[in-house]
Amino acid sequence: MTERNRTPWVVGVSGASGTPYAAAVIRGLLAAGESVDLVVSRASRLTLLDETGIAFRDAHWRDDLGRWLERGADGKPGTFAAPELDDVRYWGAGDLAAGPSSGSYRVKGMLIVPASTACVAGVALGLSKDLLQRVASVTLKERRRLVVAVRETPLNGQTLKHLVALDEAGAVVLPASPAFYAGATHIQDLVDFVAGRVLDAAGVPHVLYRRWEGELGGGSRPPEGAGGGD
């Protein structure tokens, strides 16, 4: 794809627990032939290090992202094949002059996975304190698709108000809440369900989970093509 025709999805990763959700969404976008612009917040690097043992570095983002995407939700390296990253662009969280910080930069929309309550508040209030929040604000003002996969429990009243504000502004508020009717047999299946719902909200095709077809007991059969665990 030429640079002129490239229209990516921006994936923003905030500091909430749930980095396997982000990895599954990125893998799903790339599998669907989508371009990805990636923004990893400073707080999310600590979470990524804690959940995967991977230190995400600006100067070595391609190697670090590759290791991250190969890792399963259970932390096992080599669960997934090494992804092709030629159509991934990385922007530093402090780079407020980055392409996606402007509404004239062509993107399809933004997926914040996972979204912390601090991130939710910043986007709802229009703070734009870092690139992730700035891109979300631009996405809303340009009337593009914004999916916010909030990962927190319980939710206090202030966060609920912020989520309502995002919904009223046109965002899709998508709690990282796995379902069990798809026949999950591994933690990766639960992660893939949430990632699949994020991709559904973005209109991106995938085969990450078995869809409900009105047949009771369908969840007892292993899903076809879903999950990456043993």
PDB file of N, CA, C and O in Angstrom, residues 154-212:
ATOM      1  N   PRO A 154     -14.589  -2.004  40.467  1.00  0.00           N
ATOM      2  CA  PRO A 154     -15.855  -1.389  40.096  1.00  0.00           C
ATOM      3  C   PRO A 154     -15.645   0.009  39.523  1.00  0.00           C
ATOM      4  O   PRO A 154     -14.538   0.540  39.583  1.00  0.00           O
ATOM      5  N   LEU A 155     -16.715   0.581  39.006  1.00  0.00           N
ATOM      6  CA  LEU A 155     -16.660   1.920  38.438  1.00  0.00           C
ATOM      7  C   LEU A 155     -17.322   2.901  39.398  1.00  0.00           C
ATOM      8  O   LEU A 155     -18.444   2.658  39.862  1.00  0.00           O
ATOM      9  N   ASN A 156     -16.639   4.001  39.676  1.00  0.00           N
ATOM     10  CA  ASN A 156     -17.262   5.007  40.543  1.00  0.00           C
ATOM     11  C   ASN A 156     -18.132   5.959  39.730  1.00  0.00           C
ATOM     12  O   ASN A 156     -18.135   5.935  38.494  1.00  0.00           O
ATOM     13  N   GLY A 157     -18.854   6.796  40.442  1.00  0.00           N
ATOM     14  CA  GLY A 157     -19.807   7.678  39.776  1.00  0.00           C
ATOM     15  C   GLY A 157     -19.171   8.628  38.790  1.00  0.00           C
ATOM     16  O   GLY A 157     -19.731   8.905  37.721  1.00  0.00           O
ATOM     17  N   GLN A 158     -17.974   9.148  39.125  1.00  0.00           N
ATOM     18  CA  GLN A 158     -17.332  10.100  38.231  1.00  0.00           C
ATOM     19  C   GLN A 158     -16.933   9.445  36.917  1.00  0.00           C
ATOM     20  O   GLN A 158     -17.109  10.022  35.840  1.00  0.00           O
ATOM     21  N   THR A 159     -16.400   8.216  37.000  1.00  0.00           N
ATOM     22  CA  THR A 159     -16.040   7.504  35.771  1.00  0.00           C
ATOM     23  C   THR A 159     -17.272   7.202  34.937  1.00  0.00           C
ATOM     24  O   THR A 159     -17.245   7.317  33.708  1.00  0.00           O
ATOM     25  N   LEU A 160     -18.365   6.827  35.601  1.00  0.00           N
ATOM     26  CA  LEU A 160     -19.604   6.569  34.864  1.00  0.00           C
ATOM     27  C   LEU A 160     -20.073   7.824  34.129  1.00  0.00           C
ATOM     28  O   LEU A 160     -20.536   7.749  32.977  1.00  0.00           O
ATOM     29  N   LYS A 161     -19.934   8.985  34.752  1.00  0.00           N
ATOM     30  CA  LYS A 161     -20.305  10.240  34.090  1.00  0.00           C
ATOM     31  C   LYS A 161     -19.408  10.491  32.876  1.00  0.00           C
ATOM     32  O   LYS A 161     -19.875  10.944  31.825  1.00  0.00           O
ATOM     33  N   HIS A 162     -18.111  10.190  33.031  1.00  0.00           N
ATOM     34  CA  HIS A 162     -17.196  10.368  31.906  1.00  0.00           C
ATOM     35  C   HIS A 162     -17.553   9.431  30.757  1.00  0.00           C
ATOM     36  O   HIS A 162     -17.478   9.816  29.581  1.00  0.00           O
ATOM     37  N   LEU A 163     -17.936   8.202  31.075  1.00  0.00           N
ATOM     38  CA  LEU A 163     -18.319   7.251  30.032  1.00  0.00           C
ATOM     39  C   LEU A 163     -19.592   7.690  29.324  1.00  0.00           C
ATOM     40  O   LEU A 163     -19.723   7.543  28.103  1.00  0.00           O
ATOM     41  N   VAL A 164     -20.529   8.232  30.073  1.00  0.00           N
ATOM     42  CA  VAL A 164     -21.754   8.765  29.456  1.00  0.00           C
ATOM     43  C   VAL A 164     -21.408   9.929  28.529  1.00  0.00           C
ATOM     44  O   VAL A 164     -21.942  10.048  27.419  1.00  0.00           O
ATOM     45  N   ALA A 165     -20.473  10.779  28.978  1.00  0.00           N
ATOM     46  CA  ALA A 165     -20.059  11.905  28.146  1.00  0.00           C
ATOM     47  C   ALA A 165     -19.430  11.417  26.842  1.00  0.00           C
ATOM     48  O   ALA A 165     -19.680  11.985  25.765  1.00  0.00           O
ATOM     49  N   LEU A 166     -18.628  10.352  26.909  1.00  0.00           N
ATOM     50  CA  LEU A 166     -18.024   9.803  25.698  1.00  0.00           C
ATOM     51  C   LEU A 166     -19.087   9.222  24.773  1.00  0.00           C
ATOM     52  O   LEU A 166     -19.034   9.404  23.550  1.00  0.00           O
ATOM     53  N   ASP A 167     -20.063   8.528  25.353  1.00  0.00           N
ATOM     54  CA  ASP A 167     -21.153   7.981  24.551  1.00  0.00           C
ATOM     55  C   ASP A 167     -21.921   9.109  23.853  1.00  0.00           C
ATOM     56  O   ASP A 167     -22.224   9.019  22.659  1.00  0.00           O
ATOM     57  N   GLU A 168     -22.185  10.173  24.577  1.00  0.00           N
ATOM     58  CA  GLU A 168     -22.926  11.291  23.995  1.00  0.00           C
ATOM     59  C   GLU A 168     -22.116  12.003  22.922  1.00  0.00           C
ATOM     60  O   GLU A 168     -22.686  12.601  21.998  1.00  0.00           O
ATOM     61  N   ALA A 169     -20.773  11.919  23.029  1.00  0.00           N
ATOM     62  CA  ALA A 169     -19.916  12.547  22.020  1.00  0.00           C
ATOM     63  C   ALA A 169     -19.762  11.682  20.776  1.00  0.00           C
ATOM     64  O   ALA A 169     -19.157  12.124  19.798  1.00  0.00           O
ATOM     65  N   GLY A 170     -20.285  10.454  20.820  1.00  0.00           N
ATOM     66  CA  GLY A 170     -20.246   9.588  19.650  1.00  0.00           C
ATOM     67  C   GLY A 170     -19.317   8.406  19.747  1.00  0.00           C
ATOM     68  O   GLY A 170     -19.220   7.616  18.799  1.00  0.00           O
ATOM     69  N   ALA A 171     -18.629   8.260  20.869  1.00  0.00           N
ATOM     70  CA  ALA A 171     -17.730   7.116  21.035  1.00  0.00           C
ATOM     71  C   ALA A 171     -18.517   5.849  21.337  1.00  0.00           C
ATOM     72  O   ALA A 171     -19.651   5.911  21.837  1.00  0.00           O
ATOM     73  N   VAL A 172     -17.912   4.711  21.051  1.00  0.00           N
ATOM     74  CA  VAL A 172     -18.462   3.419  21.455  1.00  0.00           C
ATOM     75  C   VAL A 172     -17.770   3.016  22.751  1.00  0.00           C
ATOM     76  O   VAL A 172     -16.550   2.815  22.768  1.00  0.00           O
ATOM     77  N   VAL A 173     -18.531   2.937  23.837  1.00  0.00           N
ATOM     78  CA  VAL A 173     -17.987   2.520  25.127  1.00  0.00           C
ATOM     79  C   VAL A 173     -18.129   1.008  25.216  1.00  0.00           C
ATOM     80  O   VAL A 173     -19.242   0.483  25.233  1.00  0.00           O
ATOM     81  N   LEU A 174     -17.005   0.308  25.258  1.00  0.00           N
ATOM     82  CA  LEU A 174     -17.006  -1.140  25.175  1.00  0.00           C
ATOM     83  C   LEU A 174     -16.219  -1.714  26.357  1.00  0.00           C
ATOM     84  O   LEU A 174     -14.995  -1.814  26.298  1.00  0.00           O
ATOM     85  N   PRO A 175     -16.905  -2.065  27.448  1.00  0.00           N
ATOM     86  CA  PRO A 175     -16.191  -2.651  28.591  1.00  0.00           C
ATOM     87  C   PRO A 175     -15.487  -3.951  28.190  1.00  0.00           C
ATOM     88  O   PRO A 175     -16.015  -4.739  27.415  1.00  0.00           O
ATOM     89  N   ALA A 176     -14.291  -4.140  28.721  1.00  0.00           N
ATOM     90  CA  ALA A 176     -13.541  -5.375  28.454  1.00  0.00           C
ATOM     91  C   ALA A 176     -14.144  -6.492  29.288  1.00  0.00           C
ATOM     92  O   ALA A 176     -13.602  -6.916  30.302  1.00  0.00           O
ATOM     93  N   SER A 177     -15.295  -6.969  28.833  1.00  0.00           N
ATOM     94  CA  SER A 177     -16.098  -7.931  29.582  1.00  0.00           C
ATOM     95  C   SER A 177     -16.294  -9.195  28.752  1.00  0.00           C
ATOM     96  O   SER A 177     -17.159  -9.234  27.870  1.00  0.00           O
ATOM     97  N   PRO A 178     -15.514 -10.251  28.988  1.00  0.00           N
ATOM     98  CA  PRO A 178     -15.642 -11.474  28.184  1.00  0.00           C
ATOM     99  C   PRO A 178     -16.982 -12.167  28.413  1.00  0.00           C
ATOM    100  O   PRO A 178     -17.558 -12.094  29.501  1.00  0.00           O
ATOM    101  N   ALA A 179     -17.481 -12.824  27.385  1.00  0.00           N
ATOM    102  CA  ALA A 179     -18.676 -13.660  27.496  1.00  0.00           C
ATOM    103  C   ALA A 179     -18.256 -15.127  27.417  1.00  0.00           C
ATOM    104  O   ALA A 179     -17.137 -15.447  26.998  1.00  0.00           O
ATOM    105  N   PHE A 180     -19.159 -16.020  27.786  1.00  0.00           N
ATOM    106  CA  PHE A 180     -18.817 -17.441  27.873  1.00  0.00           C
ATOM    107  C   PHE A 180     -19.631 -18.318  26.927  1.00  0.00           C
ATOM    108  O   PHE A 180     -19.417 -19.514  26.864  1.00  0.00           O
ATOM    109  N   TYR A 181     -20.547 -17.709  26.148  1.00  0.00           N
ATOM    110  CA  TYR A 181     -21.371 -18.521  25.248  1.00  0.00           C
ATOM    111  C   TYR A 181     -20.600 -19.002  24.025  1.00  0.00           C
ATOM    112  O   TYR A 181     -21.084 -19.861  23.286  1.00  0.00           O
ATOM    113  N   ALA A 182     -19.402 -18.434  23.800  1.00  0.00           N
ATOM    114  CA  ALA A 182     -18.639 -18.812  22.611  1.00  0.00           C
ATOM    115  C   ALA A 182     -17.782 -20.058  22.824  1.00  0.00           C
ATOM    116  O   ALA A 182     -17.045 -20.464  21.938  1.00  0.00           O
ATOM    117  N   GLY A 183     -17.878 -20.663  24.007  1.00  0.00           N
ATOM    118  CA  GLY A 183     -17.184 -21.924  24.243  1.00  0.00           C
ATOM    119  C   GLY A 183     -15.721 -21.773  24.582  1.00  0.00           C
ATOM    120  O   GLY A 183     -14.887 -22.540  24.090  1.00  0.00           O
ATOM    121  N   ALA A 184     -15.391 -20.800  25.418  1.00  0.00           N
ATOM    122  CA  ALA A 184     -13.994 -20.574  25.781  1.00  0.00           C
ATOM    123  C   ALA A 184     -13.430 -21.766  26.543  1.00  0.00           C
ATOM    124  O   ALA A 184     -14.060 -22.299  27.456  1.00  0.00           O
ATOM    125  N   THR A 185     -12.242 -22.188  26.153  1.00  0.00           N
ATOM    126  CA  THR A 185     -11.549 -23.274  26.848  1.00  0.00           C
ATOM    127  C   THR A 185     -10.180 -22.832  27.352  1.00  0.00           C
ATOM    128  O   THR A 185      -9.471 -23.614  27.976  1.00  0.00           O
ATOM    129  N   HIS A 186      -9.804 -21.592  27.068  1.00  0.00           N
ATOM    130  CA  HIS A 186      -8.477 -21.096  27.417  1.00  0.00           C
ATOM    131  C   HIS A 186      -8.597 -19.595  27.644  1.00  0.00           C
ATOM    132  O   HIS A 186      -9.495 -18.941  27.092  1.00  0.00           O
ATOM    133  N   ILE A 187      -7.691 -19.043  28.440  1.00  0.00           N
ATOM    134  CA  ILE A 187      -7.715 -17.606  28.691  1.00  0.00           C
ATOM    135  C   ILE A 187      -7.628 -16.813  27.396  1.00  0.00           C
ATOM    136  O   ILE A 187      -8.235 -15.739  27.270  1.00  0.00           O
ATOM    137  N   GLN A 188      -6.929 -17.342  26.398  1.00  0.00           N
ATOM    138  CA  GLN A 188      -6.822 -16.629  25.126  1.00  0.00           C
ATOM    139  C   GLN A 188      -8.183 -16.478  24.460  1.00  0.00           C
ATOM    140  O   GLN A 188      -8.454 -15.471  23.799  1.00  0.00           O
ATOM    141  N   ASP A 189      -9.060 -17.465  24.629  1.00  0.00           N
ATOM    142  CA  ASP A 189     -10.394 -17.376  24.047  1.00  0.00           C
ATOM    143  C   ASP A 189     -11.177 -16.208  24.638  1.00  0.00           C
ATOM    144  O   ASP A 189     -11.921 -15.518  23.929  1.00  0.00           O
ATOM    145  N   LEU A 190     -11.020 -15.973  25.938  1.00  0.00           N
ATOM    146  CA  LEU A 190     -11.715 -14.863  26.594  1.00  0.00           C
ATOM    147  C   LEU A 190     -11.150 -13.530  26.117  1.00  0.00           C
ATOM    148  O   LEU A 190     -11.903 -12.570  25.886  1.00  0.00           O
ATOM    149  N   VAL A 191      -9.840 -13.463  25.977  1.00  0.00           N
ATOM    150  CA  VAL A 191      -9.208 -12.253  25.450  1.00  0.00           C
ATOM    151  C   VAL A 191      -9.660 -12.000  24.021  1.00  0.00           C
ATOM    152  O   VAL A 191     -10.003 -10.870  23.641  1.00  0.00           O
ATOM    153  N   ASP A 192      -9.682 -13.051  23.205  1.00  0.00           N
ATOM    154  CA  ASP A 192     -10.065 -12.902  21.803  1.00  0.00           C
ATOM    155  C   ASP A 192     -11.518 -12.482  21.651  1.00  0.00           C
ATOM    156  O   ASP A 192     -11.872 -11.798  20.683  1.00  0.00           O
ATOM    157  N   PHE A 193     -12.368 -12.876  22.595  1.00  0.00           N
ATOM    158  CA  PHE A 193     -13.765 -12.445  22.520  1.00  0.00           C
ATOM    159  C   PHE A 193     -13.857 -10.928  22.641  1.00  0.00           C
ATOM    160  O   PHE A 193     -14.537 -10.267  21.851  1.00  0.00           O
ATOM    161  N   VAL A 194     -13.175 -10.374  23.638  1.00  0.00           N
ATOM    162  CA  VAL A 194     -13.198  -8.922  23.818  1.00  0.00           C
ATOM    163  C   VAL A 194     -12.572  -8.230  22.611  1.00  0.00           C
ATOM    164  O   VAL A 194     -13.121  -7.246  22.086  1.00  0.00           O
ATOM    165  N   ALA A 195     -11.433  -8.735  22.148  1.00  0.00           N
ATOM    166  CA  ALA A 195     -10.795  -8.147  20.970  1.00  0.00           C
ATOM    167  C   ALA A 195     -11.713  -8.217  19.758  1.00  0.00           C
ATOM    168  O   ALA A 195     -11.792  -7.262  18.966  1.00  0.00           O
ATOM    169  N   GLY A 196     -12.421  -9.332  19.617  1.00  0.00           N
ATOM    170  CA  GLY A 196     -13.353  -9.470  18.510  1.00  0.00           C
ATOM    171  C   GLY A 196     -14.486  -8.479  18.574  1.00  0.00           C
ATOM    172  O   GLY A 196     -14.924  -7.941  17.555  1.00  0.00           O
ATOM    173  N   ARG A 197     -14.974  -8.200  19.778  1.00  0.00           N
ATOM    174  CA  ARG A 197     -16.044  -7.216  19.926  1.00  0.00           C
ATOM    175  C   ARG A 197     -15.544  -5.808  19.593  1.00  0.00           C
ATOM    176  O   ARG A 197     -16.279  -4.995  19.032  1.00  0.00           O
ATOM    177  N   VAL A 198     -14.282  -5.527  19.932  1.00  0.00           N
ATOM    178  CA  VAL A 198     -13.693  -4.245  19.544  1.00  0.00           C
ATOM    179  C   VAL A 198     -13.639  -4.125  18.022  1.00  0.00           C
ATOM    180  O   VAL A 198     -14.014  -3.097  17.439  1.00  0.00           O
ATOM    181  N   LEU A 199     -13.203  -5.193  17.363  1.00  0.00           N
ATOM    182  CA  LEU A 199     -13.138  -5.179  15.903  1.00  0.00           C
ATOM    183  C   LEU A 199     -14.535  -5.107  15.292  1.00  0.00           C
ATOM    184  O   LEU A 199     -14.731  -4.460  14.256  1.00  0.00           O
ATOM    185  N   ASP A 200     -15.508  -5.754  15.922  1.00  0.00           N
ATOM    186  CA  ASP A 200     -16.893  -5.634  15.454  1.00  0.00           C
ATOM    187  C   ASP A 200     -17.339  -4.178  15.462  1.00  0.00           C
ATOM    188  O   ASP A 200     -17.973  -3.689  14.521  1.00  0.00           O
ATOM    189  N   ALA A 201     -17.028  -3.480  16.562  1.00  0.00           N
ATOM    190  CA  ALA A 201     -17.430  -2.079  16.691  1.00  0.00           C
ATOM    191  C   ALA A 201     -16.757  -1.209  15.638  1.00  0.00           C
ATOM    192  O   ALA A 201     -17.296  -0.166  15.243  1.00  0.00           O
ATOM    193  N   ALA A 202     -15.578  -1.644  15.186  1.00  0.00           N
ATOM    194  CA  ALA A 202     -14.859  -0.912  14.152  1.00  0.00           C
ATOM    195  C   ALA A 202     -15.262  -1.343  12.741  1.00  0.00           C
ATOM    196  O   ALA A 202     -14.839  -0.716  11.766  1.00  0.00           O
ATOM    197  N   GLY A 203     -16.040  -2.415  12.632  1.00  0.00           N
ATOM    198  CA  GLY A 203     -16.442  -2.921  11.329  1.00  0.00           C
ATOM    199  C   GLY A 203     -15.357  -3.684  10.618  1.00  0.00           C
ATOM    200  O   GLY A 203     -15.358  -3.780   9.382  1.00  0.00           O
ATOM    201  N   VAL A 204     -14.419  -4.257  11.384  1.00  0.00           N
ATOM    202  CA  VAL A 204     -13.306  -5.016  10.804  1.00  0.00           C
ATOM    203  C   VAL A 204     -13.607  -6.509  10.902  1.00  0.00           C
ATOM    204  O   VAL A 204     -13.872  -7.016  11.993  1.00  0.00           O
ATOM    205  N   PRO A 205     -13.588  -7.261   9.805  1.00  0.00           N
ATOM    206  CA  PRO A 205     -13.894  -8.696   9.844  1.00  0.00           C
ATOM    207  C   PRO A 205     -12.820  -9.491  10.576  1.00  0.00           C
ATOM    208  O   PRO A 205     -11.631  -9.139  10.544  1.00  0.00           O
ATOM    209  N   HIS A 206     -13.247 -10.568  11.213  1.00  0.00           N
ATOM    210  CA  HIS A 206     -12.319 -11.412  11.965  1.00  0.00           C
ATOM    211  C   HIS A 206     -12.983 -12.756  12.237  1.00  0.00           C
ATOM    212  O   HIS A 206     -14.190 -12.940  11.998  1.00  0.00           O
ATOM    213  N   VAL A 207     -12.189 -13.691  12.773  1.00  0.00           N
ATOM    214  CA  VAL A 207     -12.712 -14.997  13.187  1.00  0.00           C
ATOM    215  C   VAL A 207     -12.223 -15.304  14.598  1.00  0.00           C
ATOM    216  O   VAL A 207     -11.858 -16.437  14.907  1.00  0.00           O
ATOM    217  N   LEU A 208     -12.226 -14.313  15.450  1.00  0.00           N
ATOM    218  CA  LEU A 208     -11.664 -14.469  16.787  1.00  0.00           C
ATOM    219  C   LEU A 208     -12.579 -15.228  17.747  1.00  0.00           C
ATOM    220  O   LEU A 208     -12.113 -15.765  18.744  1.00  0.00           O
ATOM    221  N   TYR A 209     -13.889 -15.255  17.487  1.00  0.00           N
ATOM    222  CA  TYR A 209     -14.788 -15.984  18.384  1.00  0.00           C
ATOM    223  C   TYR A 209     -15.998 -16.481  17.614  1.00  0.00           C
ATOM    224  O   TYR A 209     -16.288 -16.015  16.512  1.00  0.00           O
ATOM    225  N   ARG A 210     -16.685 -17.469  18.179  1.00  0.00           N
ATOM    226  CA  ARG A 210     -17.895 -17.994  17.559  1.00  0.00           C
ATOM    227  C   ARG A 210     -19.070 -17.085  17.899  1.00  0.00           C
ATOM    228  O   ARG A 210     -19.327 -16.775  19.058  1.00  0.00           O
ATOM    229  N   ARG A 211     -19.796 -16.670  16.909  1.00  0.00           N
ATOM    230  CA  ARG A 211     -20.928 -15.782  17.116  1.00  0.00           C
ATOM    231  C   ARG A 211     -22.161 -16.552  17.569  1.00  0.00           C
ATOM    232  O   ARG A 211     -22.332 -17.727  17.248  1.00  0.00           O
ATOM    233  N   TRP A 212     -23.011 -15.874  18.290  1.00  0.00           N
ATOM    234  CA  TRP A 212     -24.256 -16.476  18.729  1.00  0.00           C
ATOM    235  C   TRP A 212     -25.193 -16.654  17.537  1.00  0.00           C
ATOM    236  O   TRP A 212     -25.407 -15.734  16.750  1.00  0.00           O
TER     237      TRP A 212
END
